[in-house]
C-alpha cells in the first residue's frame, strides 16, 4: 500500500492511494500514519476495506510528511563509496550515524528554507526506512521483520555548519525544512528489492544525482540491525540511509542552493518530490 498525509501543516489527515492512484481519505478508520497506527497493524486495518468507497481527496490538497509524530530521525552518513570519494572522506568501516531533529521534517513539495548565515546548503536524495515494530539487538536476518516500509528523504545539509563549525554533524542536518519526507510511505511488501532502486535528483532541470541503492556500503537490513545495537528503535522511527554522488560539495567548483532554485528528486517505486528554495526571513 501507499499511504500519504494531506492537509495544512500540523493538521494533516491520513490517506491511501487506491489502485488508480487516487488519494482516499482514511481518517474515519485510522487517526494518522504514525508509529501508533503502524504498531497497531495499519496495513491489516485496511486490508478488508473497499478503498473506492472512501472519500476522494482533491488533487489540490497539500501533501504533508508521509509519517507523523516521528520520535527519532536517524541518518547514516557516507553510505555510498562513490559519494565518500567525491567529498574526500574515507570509506567507513562501520556506519556513520547522526540525528536529524524531528522539527526539520517537511512535506515533500514544501518550500526549502536556506538558514540564516548559510553559504553551503546542499541536497541529498536518499532512501528512508520506516520502522514498524520495536527493535533492540536485532540481527540482520530478522531486521526486515521490523521494517514497515520506505519513503524518499531529501537529507538537506548545511556543509559549513556540518563540517566547519566543530562538534557533531547534527547542527548542519537539523535546520528547519531540512527533512522532506514523501510523497508516499510505501509498505515493505511493495518493494521487491531495496538494494536495486534507481534514484535521481535535478537542480533547475539539470541532472545532478543519478544512483542506485545497489552501491550502498551497508545494506538496509544491516543498517537496522547495527543501529539497534546502540538504541531501541520504535514504530514510526525513520532512518535515512545515505546518498549517491552528485551533491553540491562534490561539484568542481562546489555548487550550493540559492533562493529561487527548484529541486526535483525521486526513487524508483517511491514517487517524487518537487520543492522551491527560499531564503530565511
XYZ file of C-alpha atoms in Angstrom:
281
model
C 0.000 0.000 0.000
C 0.973 3.624 -0.478
C -0.016 5.963 2.344
C 0.024 9.758 2.437
C -0.779 12.557 4.846
C -2.584 15.579 3.458
C -3.803 18.977 4.568
C -2.358 22.095 6.212
C 0.896 21.823 8.130
C 0.248 20.474 11.604
C -3.289 19.413 10.690
C -2.568 16.568 8.278
C -5.046 13.738 7.811
C -4.213 10.153 6.767
C -4.807 8.940 3.230
C -4.125 5.983 0.983
C -3.702 5.658 -2.777
C -6.213 3.346 -4.450
C -5.453 1.115 -7.451
C -5.897 4.081 -9.814
C -3.571 6.335 -7.837
C -6.393 8.404 -6.378
C -5.881 9.537 -2.787
C -8.647 8.389 -0.450
C -9.324 9.879 2.991
C -8.973 7.194 5.689
C -9.353 9.481 8.720
C -12.595 7.685 9.618
C -10.594 4.450 10.022
C -7.191 5.450 11.436
C -6.136 8.516 13.406
C -2.867 9.125 11.496
C 0.016 7.482 9.656
C 2.444 7.230 12.554
C 4.105 4.869 15.000
C 0.904 4.189 16.864
C -1.013 3.120 13.760
C 1.947 1.107 12.450
C 2.257 -0.774 15.738
C -1.477 -1.486 15.627
C -1.206 -3.043 12.159
C -2.107 -0.206 9.787
C -1.958 -2.354 6.680
C -4.137 -5.087 8.206
C -6.638 -2.489 9.383
C -7.308 -1.526 5.767
C -6.979 -4.979 4.223
C -10.743 -5.595 4.100
C -11.681 -2.015 3.196
C -13.062 -1.230 -0.263
C -10.889 1.820 -0.902
C -13.062 3.051 -3.771
C -15.878 3.697 -1.285
C -13.825 6.190 0.732
C -13.886 9.972 0.135
C -11.634 11.289 -2.631
C -9.009 13.832 -1.584
C -8.832 16.795 -4.004
C -5.641 16.911 -6.074
C -5.099 20.473 -4.854
C -4.539 19.350 -1.260
C -1.059 19.840 0.133
C 0.865 16.645 0.872
C 2.484 16.636 4.290
C 5.334 14.439 5.553
C 4.210 10.867 4.913
C 4.899 9.825 8.524
C 3.652 11.819 11.511
C 4.792 12.189 15.116
C 8.300 10.919 14.421
C 10.246 10.305 17.634
C 13.696 9.537 16.200
C 15.032 10.686 12.825
C 18.389 8.955 12.303
C 20.828 9.494 9.460
C 23.564 7.289 8.016
C 26.479 9.227 6.540
C 28.872 8.293 3.754
C 26.994 5.089 2.893
C 27.845 5.174 -0.823
C 31.521 4.637 -1.617
C 31.452 6.947 -4.646
C 29.881 9.737 -2.566
C 32.548 9.384 0.127
C 35.233 9.639 -2.543
C 33.742 12.773 -4.124
C 33.786 14.542 -0.740
C 37.306 13.430 0.091
C 36.187 11.288 3.026
C 37.476 7.854 3.922
C 35.155 4.941 3.154
C 33.704 3.993 6.554
C 34.263 0.566 8.066
C 31.162 0.962 10.235
C 28.025 3.062 9.614
C 28.409 6.740 10.464
C 25.336 7.804 12.446
C 23.852 11.221 13.210
C 20.477 12.596 14.247
C 18.216 14.989 12.403
C 15.861 16.936 14.658
C 12.216 15.938 14.090
C 11.478 19.673 13.847
C 13.266 19.722 10.461
C 10.691 17.387 8.866
C 8.906 18.901 5.880
C 6.312 17.993 3.299
C 7.689 16.606 0.014
C 6.759 19.683 -2.014
C 7.021 22.357 0.682
C 9.483 25.231 0.324
C 13.042 24.566 1.468
C 14.438 27.399 3.572
C 18.125 28.318 3.402
C 19.130 29.025 7.024
C 20.369 32.376 8.226
C 24.120 32.828 7.677
C 24.186 29.801 5.381
C 26.619 29.704 2.481
C 26.663 25.977 1.754
C 23.167 24.462 1.787
C 23.313 21.161 -0.097
C 20.976 18.439 -1.393
C 20.941 14.631 -0.900
C 18.361 12.218 -2.332
C 18.059 9.214 -0.001
C 16.066 6.071 0.682
C 14.448 6.272 4.128
C 13.395 3.288 6.236
C 10.263 3.445 8.400
C 10.313 1.195 11.463
C 7.100 -0.718 12.213
C 7.954 -2.732 15.339
C 10.079 -2.196 18.422
C 13.607 -3.454 17.817
C 16.586 -3.927 20.111
C 19.669 -6.045 19.373
C 18.020 -7.478 16.280
C 20.016 -9.460 13.719
C 20.386 -8.549 10.055
C 18.468 -11.707 9.214
C 15.490 -10.611 11.329
C 15.694 -6.891 10.549
C 13.186 -7.000 7.643
C 10.501 -8.135 10.103
C 10.592 -4.749 11.885
C 10.575 -2.590 8.740
C 7.136 -1.188 7.923
C 8.142 0.408 4.637
C 10.067 3.116 2.843
C 9.908 6.691 1.575
C 12.052 9.359 -0.053
C 14.089 11.712 2.114
C 15.966 14.766 0.911
C 18.667 14.898 3.578
C 19.405 18.589 3.192
C 22.673 19.644 4.775
C 24.422 22.920 5.536
C 28.024 21.894 4.897
C 29.719 24.757 6.737
C 27.598 24.134 9.832
C 28.179 20.385 9.474
C 31.885 20.217 8.681
C 33.492 23.502 9.697
C 31.822 24.557 12.946
C 33.118 21.797 15.239
C 31.215 19.177 17.194
C 28.779 16.789 15.570
C 27.065 16.803 12.184
C 23.652 17.482 13.752
C 23.916 21.259 13.518
C 24.199 21.065 9.728
C 21.448 18.476 9.368
C 18.590 19.781 11.511
C 17.735 23.252 10.225
C 14.019 23.946 9.601
C 12.728 22.228 6.398
C 15.877 20.048 6.100
C 13.928 16.769 6.181
C 11.312 16.480 3.411
C 9.671 13.030 3.551
C 7.335 11.528 0.973
C 5.256 11.886 -1.071
C 4.261 8.338 -0.102
C 5.018 5.907 2.657
C 5.205 2.618 0.721
C 4.758 -0.603 2.668
C 7.633 -3.075 2.564
C 5.733 -5.686 0.552
C 5.536 -3.245 -2.382
C 9.337 -3.023 -2.734
C 10.820 -6.249 -4.103
C 14.489 -5.407 -3.560
C 15.625 -2.365 -1.592
C 19.155 -2.801 -2.976
C 18.130 -2.324 -6.616
C 16.331 1.032 -6.642
C 17.223 3.803 -9.089
C 17.387 7.304 -7.618
C 17.893 10.762 -9.081
C 17.905 14.488 -8.312
C 17.631 17.512 -10.612
C 18.522 21.118 -9.785
C 16.675 23.601 -12.001
C 16.131 20.826 -14.535
C 19.795 19.747 -14.609
C 20.563 16.204 -13.505
C 22.902 16.299 -10.506
C 22.496 12.882 -8.921
C 21.989 9.541 -10.619
C 22.430 6.486 -8.457
C 21.164 3.115 -7.348
C 20.858 1.612 -3.896
C 22.954 -1.334 -5.134
C 26.065 0.761 -4.425
C 25.322 1.172 -0.712
C 28.239 0.162 1.511
C 25.874 -1.054 4.249
C 22.570 -2.646 3.245
C 19.143 -1.826 4.649
C 18.933 -4.895 6.954
C 22.472 -4.328 8.208
C 21.733 -0.673 8.994
C 18.635 -1.532 11.031
C 20.486 -4.285 12.884
C 23.521 -2.069 13.529
C 21.536 0.847 14.919
C 19.524 -1.467 17.163
C 22.761 -2.444 18.939
C 23.072 1.117 20.247
C 19.484 2.293 20.726
C 15.946 0.965 20.806
C 14.076 1.547 17.568
C 10.370 2.261 17.969
C 7.459 2.154 15.478
C 7.433 5.320 13.414
C 11.177 5.982 13.709
C 12.794 6.978 10.402
C 16.307 6.076 9.229
C 17.662 7.819 6.145
C 20.349 5.701 4.537
C 22.830 7.886 2.654
C 23.150 9.454 -0.768
C 24.860 8.628 -4.084
C 27.366 11.030 -5.673
C 26.415 14.350 -7.200
C 25.921 16.558 -4.146
C 26.871 20.221 -4.270
C 30.011 19.927 -2.172
C 31.294 17.287 -4.590
C 30.978 19.540 -7.655
C 34.015 21.237 -9.180
C 33.641 24.068 -8.441
C 31.333 23.443 -5.492
C 27.727 24.446 -6.016
C 25.146 25.172 -3.340
C 21.485 26.127 -3.180
C 20.266 29.699 -3.535
C 16.817 31.332 -3.338
C 14.771 30.635 -6.451
C 16.288 27.223 -7.133
C 13.995 24.249 -7.714
C 14.791 20.701 -6.655
C 13.067 17.635 -8.062
C 14.056 14.155 -6.936
C 12.751 10.620 -6.906
C 13.352 6.964 -6.154
C 12.006 4.029 -8.124
C 8.665 2.906 -6.698
C 8.513 5.705 -4.116
C 7.339 8.693 -6.170
C 8.999 12.095 -6.445
C 9.388 15.413 -4.675
C 9.443 18.944 -6.077
C 10.386 21.916 -3.940
C 11.275 25.590 -4.308
C 14.216 27.060 -2.394
C 13.684 30.307 -0.474
C 15.784 32.400 1.892
C 15.221 32.646 5.636
C 13.264 35.660 6.862
